[in-house]
């Protein structure tokens, strides 16, 4: 899998926008999570990259784990 075949999905959680991009890393998968505050537009603002270094056996597992990490980051910011 190359960067051109990476899958991207977008979500909204507590008003924040989340973009998850799944990528292949050797024989495992990882994902990159970017988030935007409710008042920021992804088209005009850079996203905050959520720290996430886990590898998974499938793209779905990597996606799920990266989305969970993004939600945890948002929850911590809203305390």
PDB file of N, CA and C in Angstrom:
ATOM      1  N   UNK A   1       0.849  -1.176   0.000  1.00  0.00           N
ATOM      2  CA  UNK A   1       0.000   0.000   0.000  1.00  0.00           C
ATOM      3  C   UNK A   1       0.887   1.229   0.000  1.00  0.00           C
ATOM      4  N   UNK A   2       0.652   2.119  -0.889  1.00  0.00           N
ATOM      5  CA  UNK A   2       1.408   3.362  -0.926  1.00  0.00           C
ATOM      6  C   UNK A   2       0.535   4.488  -0.435  1.00  0.00           C
ATOM      7  N   UNK A   3       1.125   5.684  -0.287  1.00  0.00           N
ATOM      8  CA  UNK A   3       0.366   6.831   0.174  1.00  0.00           C
ATOM      9  C   UNK A   3      -0.832   7.103  -0.718  1.00  0.00           C
ATOM     10  N   UNK A   4      -0.720   6.821  -2.023  1.00  0.00           N
ATOM     11  CA  UNK A   4      -1.816   7.097  -2.933  1.00  0.00           C
ATOM     12  C   UNK A   4      -3.013   6.187  -2.679  1.00  0.00           C
ATOM     13  N   UNK A   5      -2.808   5.039  -2.012  1.00  0.00           N
ATOM     14  CA  UNK A   5      -3.924   4.152  -1.738  1.00  0.00           C
ATOM     15  C   UNK A   5      -4.360   4.234  -0.276  1.00  0.00           C
ATOM     16  N   UNK A   6      -3.834   5.183   0.468  1.00  0.00           N
ATOM     17  CA  UNK A   6      -4.239   5.358   1.854  1.00  0.00           C
ATOM     18  C   UNK A   6      -5.699   5.798   1.894  1.00  0.00           C
ATOM     19  N   UNK A   7      -6.416   5.303   2.874  1.00  0.00           N
ATOM     20  CA  UNK A   7      -7.826   5.653   2.995  1.00  0.00           C
ATOM     21  C   UNK A   7      -8.002   6.737   4.046  1.00  0.00           C
ATOM     22  N   UNK A   8      -8.854   7.703   3.748  1.00  0.00           N
ATOM     23  CA  UNK A   8      -9.100   8.832   4.645  1.00  0.00           C
ATOM     24  C   UNK A   8     -10.580   8.906   4.963  1.00  0.00           C
ATOM     25  N   UNK A   9     -10.889   9.176   6.220  1.00  0.00           N
ATOM     26  CA  UNK A   9     -12.286   9.390   6.607  1.00  0.00           C
ATOM     27  C   UNK A   9     -12.359  10.580   7.547  1.00  0.00           C
ATOM     28  N   UNK A  10     -13.520  11.206   7.572  1.00  0.00           N
ATOM     29  CA  UNK A  10     -13.722  12.375   8.422  1.00  0.00           C
ATOM     30  C   UNK A  10     -14.869  12.123   9.377  1.00  0.00           C
ATOM     31  N   UNK A  11     -14.731  12.664  10.575  1.00  0.00           N
ATOM     32  CA  UNK A  11     -15.703  12.469  11.643  1.00  0.00           C
ATOM     33  C   UNK A  11     -15.889  13.787  12.372  1.00  0.00           C
ATOM     34  N   UNK A  12     -16.968  13.883  13.146  1.00  0.00           N
ATOM     35  CA  UNK A  12     -17.184  15.019  14.035  1.00  0.00           C
ATOM     36  C   UNK A  12     -17.433  14.449  15.419  1.00  0.00           C
ATOM     37  N   UNK A  13     -16.743  14.990  16.401  1.00  0.00           N
ATOM     38  CA  UNK A  13     -16.886  14.547  17.777  1.00  0.00           C
ATOM     39  C   UNK A  13     -16.901  15.770  18.674  1.00  0.00           C
ATOM     40  N   UNK A  14     -18.005  15.973  19.402  1.00  0.00           N
ATOM     41  CA  UNK A  14     -18.165  17.115  20.297  1.00  0.00           C
ATOM     42  C   UNK A  14     -17.890  18.443  19.580  1.00  0.00           C
ATOM     43  N   UNK A  15     -18.261  18.504  18.305  1.00  0.00           N
ATOM     44  CA  UNK A  15     -18.087  19.718  17.514  1.00  0.00           C
ATOM     45  C   UNK A  15     -16.727  19.833  16.833  1.00  0.00           C
ATOM     46  N   UNK A  16     -15.766  19.013  17.222  1.00  0.00           N
ATOM     47  CA  UNK A  16     -14.429  19.032  16.627  1.00  0.00           C
ATOM     48  C   UNK A  16     -14.444  18.167  15.370  1.00  0.00           C
ATOM     49  N   UNK A  17     -13.701  18.570  14.378  1.00  0.00           N
ATOM     50  CA  UNK A  17     -13.565  17.774  13.155  1.00  0.00           C
ATOM     51  C   UNK A  17     -12.343  16.865  13.303  1.00  0.00           C
ATOM     52  N   UNK A  18     -12.481  15.628  12.864  1.00  0.00           N
ATOM     53  CA  UNK A  18     -11.402  14.641  12.937  1.00  0.00           C
ATOM     54  C   UNK A  18     -11.202  14.051  11.550  1.00  0.00           C
ATOM     55  N   UNK A  19      -9.941  13.971  11.123  1.00  0.00           N
ATOM     56  CA  UNK A  19      -9.604  13.277   9.877  1.00  0.00           C
ATOM     57  C   UNK A  19      -8.629  12.157  10.217  1.00  0.00           C
ATOM     58  N   UNK A  20      -8.965  10.948   9.818  1.00  0.00           N
ATOM     59  CA  UNK A  20      -8.116   9.782  10.048  1.00  0.00           C
ATOM     60  C   UNK A  20      -7.643   9.265   8.693  1.00  0.00           C
ATOM     61  N   UNK A  21      -6.327   9.087   8.558  1.00  0.00           N
ATOM     62  CA  UNK A  21      -5.749   8.533   7.334  1.00  0.00           C
ATOM     63  C   UNK A  21      -5.022   7.250   7.691  1.00  0.00           C
ATOM     64  N   UNK A  22      -5.502   6.133   7.140  1.00  0.00           N
ATOM     65  CA  UNK A  22      -4.884   4.823   7.382  1.00  0.00           C
ATOM     66  C   UNK A  22      -3.728   4.629   6.411  1.00  0.00           C
ATOM     67  N   UNK A  23      -2.635   4.051   6.893  1.00  0.00           N
ATOM     68  CA  UNK A  23      -1.482   3.801   6.039  1.00  0.00           C
ATOM     69  C   UNK A  23      -0.864   2.437   6.356  1.00  0.00           C
ATOM     70  N   UNK A  24      -0.242   1.844   5.357  1.00  0.00           N
ATOM     71  CA  UNK A  24       0.485   0.586   5.555  1.00  0.00           C
ATOM     72  C   UNK A  24       1.907   0.909   5.988  1.00  0.00           C
ATOM     73  N   UNK A  25       2.406   0.131   6.948  1.00  0.00           N
ATOM     74  CA  UNK A  25       3.778   0.270   7.425  1.00  0.00           C
ATOM     75  C   UNK A  25       4.366  -1.138   7.434  1.00  0.00           C
ATOM     76  N   UNK A  26       5.177  -1.435   6.414  1.00  0.00           N
ATOM     77  CA  UNK A  26       5.688  -2.792   6.229  1.00  0.00           C
ATOM     78  C   UNK A  26       4.497  -3.747   6.107  1.00  0.00           C
ATOM     79  N   UNK A  27       4.358  -4.688   7.040  1.00  0.00           N
ATOM     80  CA  UNK A  27       3.250  -5.645   6.980  1.00  0.00           C
ATOM     81  C   UNK A  27       2.148  -5.326   7.986  1.00  0.00           C
ATOM     82  N   UNK A  28       2.253  -4.174   8.631  1.00  0.00           N
ATOM     83  CA  UNK A  28       1.221  -3.755   9.583  1.00  0.00           C
ATOM     84  C   UNK A  28       0.615  -2.441   9.114  1.00  0.00           C
ATOM     85  N   UNK A  29      -0.319  -1.938   9.892  1.00  0.00           N
ATOM     86  CA  UNK A  29      -1.016  -0.710   9.529  1.00  0.00           C
ATOM     87  C   UNK A  29      -0.966   0.286  10.672  1.00  0.00           C
ATOM     88  N   UNK A  30      -0.983   1.549  10.312  1.00  0.00           N
ATOM     89  CA  UNK A  30      -1.043   2.623  11.281  1.00  0.00           C
ATOM     90  C   UNK A  30      -2.042   3.642  10.743  1.00  0.00           C
ATOM     91  N   UNK A  31      -2.232   4.710  11.478  1.00  0.00           N
ATOM     92  CA  UNK A  31      -3.147   5.751  11.027  1.00  0.00           C
ATOM     93  C   UNK A  31      -2.689   7.083  11.597  1.00  0.00           C
ATOM     94  N   UNK A  32      -3.006   8.136  10.876  1.00  0.00           N
ATOM     95  CA  UNK A  32      -2.677   9.482  11.325  1.00  0.00           C
ATOM     96  C   UNK A  32      -3.982  10.191  11.636  1.00  0.00           C
ATOM     97  N   UNK A  33      -4.037  10.811  12.796  1.00  0.00           N
ATOM     98  CA  UNK A  33      -5.222  11.561  13.191  1.00  0.00           C
ATOM     99  C   UNK A  33      -4.925  13.046  13.244  1.00  0.00           C
ATOM    100  N   UNK A  34      -5.767  13.830  12.604  1.00  0.00           N
ATOM    101  CA  UNK A  34      -5.684  15.289  12.675  1.00  0.00           C
ATOM    102  C   UNK A  34      -7.018  15.791  13.194  1.00  0.00           C
ATOM    103  N   UNK A  35      -6.980  16.839  14.019  1.00  0.00           N
ATOM    104  CA  UNK A  35      -8.210  17.399  14.567  1.00  0.00           C
ATOM    105  C   UNK A  35      -8.232  18.919  14.408  1.00  0.00           C
ATOM    106  N   UNK A  36      -9.449  19.463  14.362  1.00  0.00           N
ATOM    107  CA  UNK A  36      -9.654  20.913  14.265  1.00  0.00           C
ATOM    108  C   UNK A  36     -10.690  21.324  15.298  1.00  0.00           C
ATOM    109  N   UNK A  37     -10.431  22.426  15.988  1.00  0.00           N
ATOM    110  CA  UNK A  37     -11.399  22.985  16.923  1.00  0.00           C
ATOM    111  C   UNK A  37     -12.664  23.363  16.161  1.00  0.00           C
ATOM    112  N   UNK A  38     -13.795  23.424  16.856  1.00  0.00           N
ATOM    113  CA  UNK A  38     -15.057  23.731  16.174  1.00  0.00           C
ATOM    114  C   UNK A  38     -15.022  25.012  15.341  1.00  0.00           C
ATOM    115  N   UNK A  39     -14.291  26.008  15.793  1.00  0.00           N
ATOM    116  CA  UNK A  39     -14.267  27.285  15.075  1.00  0.00           C
ATOM    117  C   UNK A  39     -13.255  27.328  13.924  1.00  0.00           C
ATOM    118  N   UNK A  40     -12.508  26.254  13.714  1.00  0.00           N
ATOM    119  CA  UNK A  40     -11.506  26.212  12.647  1.00  0.00           C
ATOM    120  C   UNK A  40     -11.973  25.370  11.471  1.00  0.00           C
ATOM    121  N   UNK A  41     -11.730  25.869  10.287  1.00  0.00           N
ATOM    122  CA  UNK A  41     -12.101  25.182   9.051  1.00  0.00           C
ATOM    123  C   UNK A  41     -10.873  24.436   8.523  1.00  0.00           C
ATOM    124  N   UNK A  42     -10.997  23.130   8.288  1.00  0.00           N
ATOM    125  CA  UNK A  42      -9.857  22.364   7.776  1.00  0.00           C
ATOM    126  C   UNK A  42      -9.308  22.887   6.448  1.00  0.00           C
ATOM    127  N   UNK A  43     -10.126  23.614   5.697  1.00  0.00           N
ATOM    128  CA  UNK A  43      -9.654  24.140   4.414  1.00  0.00           C
ATOM    129  C   UNK A  43      -8.740  25.345   4.593  1.00  0.00           C
ATOM    130  N   UNK A  44      -8.826  26.011   5.752  1.00  0.00           N
ATOM    131  CA  UNK A  44      -8.012  27.209   5.938  1.00  0.00           C
ATOM    132  C   UNK A  44      -7.082  27.145   7.151  1.00  0.00           C
ATOM    133  N   UNK A  45      -7.195  26.115   7.978  1.00  0.00           N
ATOM    134  CA  UNK A  45      -6.337  25.963   9.158  1.00  0.00           C
ATOM    135  C   UNK A  45      -5.656  24.601   9.122  1.00  0.00           C
ATOM    136  N   UNK A  46      -4.435  24.579   9.601  1.00  0.00           N
ATOM    137  CA  UNK A  46      -3.734  23.295   9.742  1.00  0.00           C
ATOM    138  C   UNK A  46      -4.331  22.546  10.915  1.00  0.00           C
ATOM    139  N   UNK A  47      -4.451  21.247  10.761  1.00  0.00           N
ATOM    140  CA  UNK A  47      -4.965  20.425  11.844  1.00  0.00           C
ATOM    141  C   UNK A  47      -3.901  20.175  12.903  1.00  0.00           C
ATOM    142  N   UNK A  48      -4.367  19.808  14.076  1.00  0.00           N
ATOM    143  CA  UNK A  48      -3.478  19.385  15.158  1.00  0.00           C
ATOM    144  C   UNK A  48      -3.269  17.887  14.968  1.00  0.00           C
ATOM    145  N   UNK A  49      -2.043  17.448  14.838  1.00  0.00           N
ATOM    146  CA  UNK A  49      -1.756  16.027  14.670  1.00  0.00           C
ATOM    147  C   UNK A  49      -1.766  15.375  16.049  1.00  0.00           C
ATOM    148  N   UNK A  50      -2.605  14.374  16.199  1.00  0.00           N
ATOM    149  CA  UNK A  50      -2.729  13.661  17.467  1.00  0.00           C
ATOM    150  C   UNK A  50      -1.607  12.628  17.564  1.00  0.00           C
ATOM    151  N   UNK A  51      -0.833  12.647  18.646  1.00  0.00           N
ATOM    152  CA  UNK A  51       0.235  11.658  18.804  1.00  0.00           C
ATOM    153  C   UNK A  51      -0.348  10.244  18.830  1.00  0.00           C
ATOM    154  N   UNK A  52       0.134   9.400  17.935  1.00  0.00           N
ATOM    155  CA  UNK A  52      -0.367   8.035  17.828  1.00  0.00           C
ATOM    156  C   UNK A  52       0.704   7.198  17.155  1.00  0.00           C
ATOM    157  N   UNK A  53       1.239   6.217  17.872  1.00  0.00           N
ATOM    158  CA  UNK A  53       2.349   5.435  17.340  1.00  0.00           C
ATOM    159  C   UNK A  53       2.074   3.939  17.292  1.00  0.00           C
ATOM    160  N   UNK A  54       0.817   3.539  17.428  1.00  0.00           N
ATOM    161  CA  UNK A  54       0.498   2.117  17.457  1.00  0.00           C
ATOM    162  C   UNK A  54       0.433   1.532  16.057  1.00  0.00           C
ATOM    163  N   UNK A  55       0.729   0.237  15.963  1.00  0.00           N
ATOM    164  CA  UNK A  55       0.587  -0.522  14.720  1.00  0.00           C
ATOM    165  C   UNK A  55      -0.516  -1.544  14.943  1.00  0.00           C
ATOM    166  N   UNK A  56      -1.196  -1.918  13.876  1.00  0.00           N
ATOM    167  CA  UNK A  56      -2.295  -2.877  13.976  1.00  0.00           C
ATOM    168  C   UNK A  56      -2.213  -3.884  12.834  1.00  0.00           C
ATOM    169  N   UNK A  57      -2.952  -4.968  12.959  1.00  0.00           N
ATOM    170  CA  UNK A  57      -2.937  -6.025  11.948  1.00  0.00           C
ATOM    171  C   UNK A  57      -3.786  -5.682  10.727  1.00  0.00           C
ATOM    172  N   UNK A  58      -4.709  -4.733  10.877  1.00  0.00           N
ATOM    173  CA  UNK A  58      -5.577  -4.379   9.754  1.00  0.00           C
ATOM    174  C   UNK A  58      -5.800  -2.867   9.710  1.00  0.00           C
ATOM    175  N   UNK A  59      -6.170  -2.340   8.549  1.00  0.00           N
ATOM    176  CA  UNK A  59      -6.473  -0.908   8.463  1.00  0.00           C
ATOM    177  C   UNK A  59      -7.627  -0.519   9.385  1.00  0.00           C
ATOM    178  N   UNK A  60      -8.626  -1.392   9.513  1.00  0.00           N
ATOM    179  CA  UNK A  60      -9.777  -1.085  10.369  1.00  0.00           C
ATOM    180  C   UNK A  60      -9.358  -0.940  11.834  1.00  0.00           C
ATOM    181  N   UNK A  61      -8.481  -1.821  12.296  1.00  0.00           N
ATOM    182  CA  UNK A  61      -7.997  -1.740  13.681  1.00  0.00           C
ATOM    183  C   UNK A  61      -7.191  -0.464  13.899  1.00  0.00           C
ATOM    184  N   UNK A  62      -6.350  -0.117  12.944  1.00  0.00           N
ATOM    185  CA  UNK A  62      -5.549   1.110  13.057  1.00  0.00           C
ATOM    186  C   UNK A  62      -6.467   2.327  13.069  1.00  0.00           C
ATOM    187  N   UNK A  63      -7.466   2.320  12.200  1.00  0.00           N
ATOM    188  CA  UNK A  63      -8.420   3.426  12.122  1.00  0.00           C
ATOM    189  C   UNK A  63      -9.159   3.591  13.449  1.00  0.00           C
ATOM    190  N   UNK A  64      -9.672   2.499  13.983  1.00  0.00           N
ATOM    191  CA  UNK A  64     -10.407   2.532  15.242  1.00  0.00           C
ATOM    192  C   UNK A  64      -9.537   3.076  16.378  1.00  0.00           C
ATOM    193  N   UNK A  65      -8.300   2.615  16.459  1.00  0.00           N
ATOM    194  CA  UNK A  65      -7.398   3.054  17.527  1.00  0.00           C
ATOM    195  C   UNK A  65      -7.036   4.530  17.372  1.00  0.00           C
ATOM    196  N   UNK A  66      -6.804   4.993  16.146  1.00  0.00           N
ATOM    197  CA  UNK A  66      -6.471   6.401  15.929  1.00  0.00           C
ATOM    198  C   UNK A  66      -7.666   7.294  16.233  1.00  0.00           C
ATOM    199  N   UNK A  67      -8.864   6.861  15.875  1.00  0.00           N
ATOM    200  CA  UNK A  67     -10.070   7.639  16.180  1.00  0.00           C
ATOM    201  C   UNK A  67     -10.273   7.723  17.690  1.00  0.00           C
ATOM    202  N   UNK A  68     -10.047   6.620  18.395  1.00  0.00           N
ATOM    203  CA  UNK A  68     -10.161   6.624  19.859  1.00  0.00           C
ATOM    204  C   UNK A  68      -9.138   7.581  20.472  1.00  0.00           C
ATOM    205  N   UNK A  69      -7.907   7.593  19.948  1.00  0.00           N
ATOM    206  CA  UNK A  69      -6.868   8.495  20.456  1.00  0.00           C
ATOM    207  C   UNK A  69      -7.274   9.954  20.219  1.00  0.00           C
ATOM    208  N   UNK A  70      -7.855  10.247  19.058  1.00  0.00           N
ATOM    209  CA  UNK A  70      -8.297  11.614  18.761  1.00  0.00           C
ATOM    210  C   UNK A  70      -9.402  12.037  19.719  1.00  0.00           C
ATOM    211  N   UNK A  71     -10.349  11.148  19.987  1.00  0.00           N
ATOM    212  CA  UNK A  71     -11.445  11.466  20.908  1.00  0.00           C
ATOM    213  C   UNK A  71     -10.924  11.692  22.327  1.00  0.00           C
ATOM    214  N   UNK A  72      -9.952  10.880  22.753  1.00  0.00           N
ATOM    215  CA  UNK A  72      -9.350  11.056  24.079  1.00  0.00           C
ATOM    216  C   UNK A  72      -8.655  12.418  24.154  1.00  0.00           C
ATOM    217  N   UNK A  73      -7.958  12.818  23.094  1.00  0.00           N
ATOM    218  CA  UNK A  73      -7.249  14.094  23.063  1.00  0.00           C
ATOM    219  C   UNK A  73      -8.258  15.241  23.188  1.00  0.00           C
ATOM    220  N   UNK A  74      -9.350  15.148  22.440  1.00  0.00           N
ATOM    221  CA  UNK A  74     -10.393  16.174  22.487  1.00  0.00           C
ATOM    222  C   UNK A  74     -10.992  16.246  23.887  1.00  0.00           C
ATOM    223  N   UNK A  75     -11.315  15.103  24.465  1.00  0.00           N
ATOM    224  CA  UNK A  75     -11.871  15.077  25.813  1.00  0.00           C
ATOM    225  C   UNK A  75     -10.944  15.754  26.817  1.00  0.00           C
ATOM    226  N   UNK A  76      -9.649  15.494  26.704  1.00  0.00           N
ATOM    227  CA  UNK A  76      -8.667  16.101  27.615  1.00  0.00           C
ATOM    228  C   UNK A  76      -8.609  17.624  27.413  1.00  0.00           C
ATOM    229  N   UNK A  77      -8.769  18.087  26.190  1.00  0.00           N
ATOM    230  CA  UNK A  77      -8.736  19.529  25.907  1.00  0.00           C
ATOM    231  C   UNK A  77      -9.973  20.243  26.455  1.00  0.00           C
ATOM    232  N   UNK A  78     -11.076  19.531  26.580  1.00  0.00           N
ATOM    233  CA  UNK A  78     -12.328  20.152  26.991  1.00  0.00           C
ATOM    234  C   UNK A  78     -12.536  20.142  28.502  1.00  0.00           C
ATOM    235  N   UNK A  79     -11.604  19.608  29.255  1.00  0.00           N
ATOM    236  CA  UNK A  79     -11.752  19.547  30.720  1.00  0.00           C
ATOM    237  C   UNK A  79     -11.557  20.908  31.324  1.00  0.00           C
TER     238      UNK A  79
END
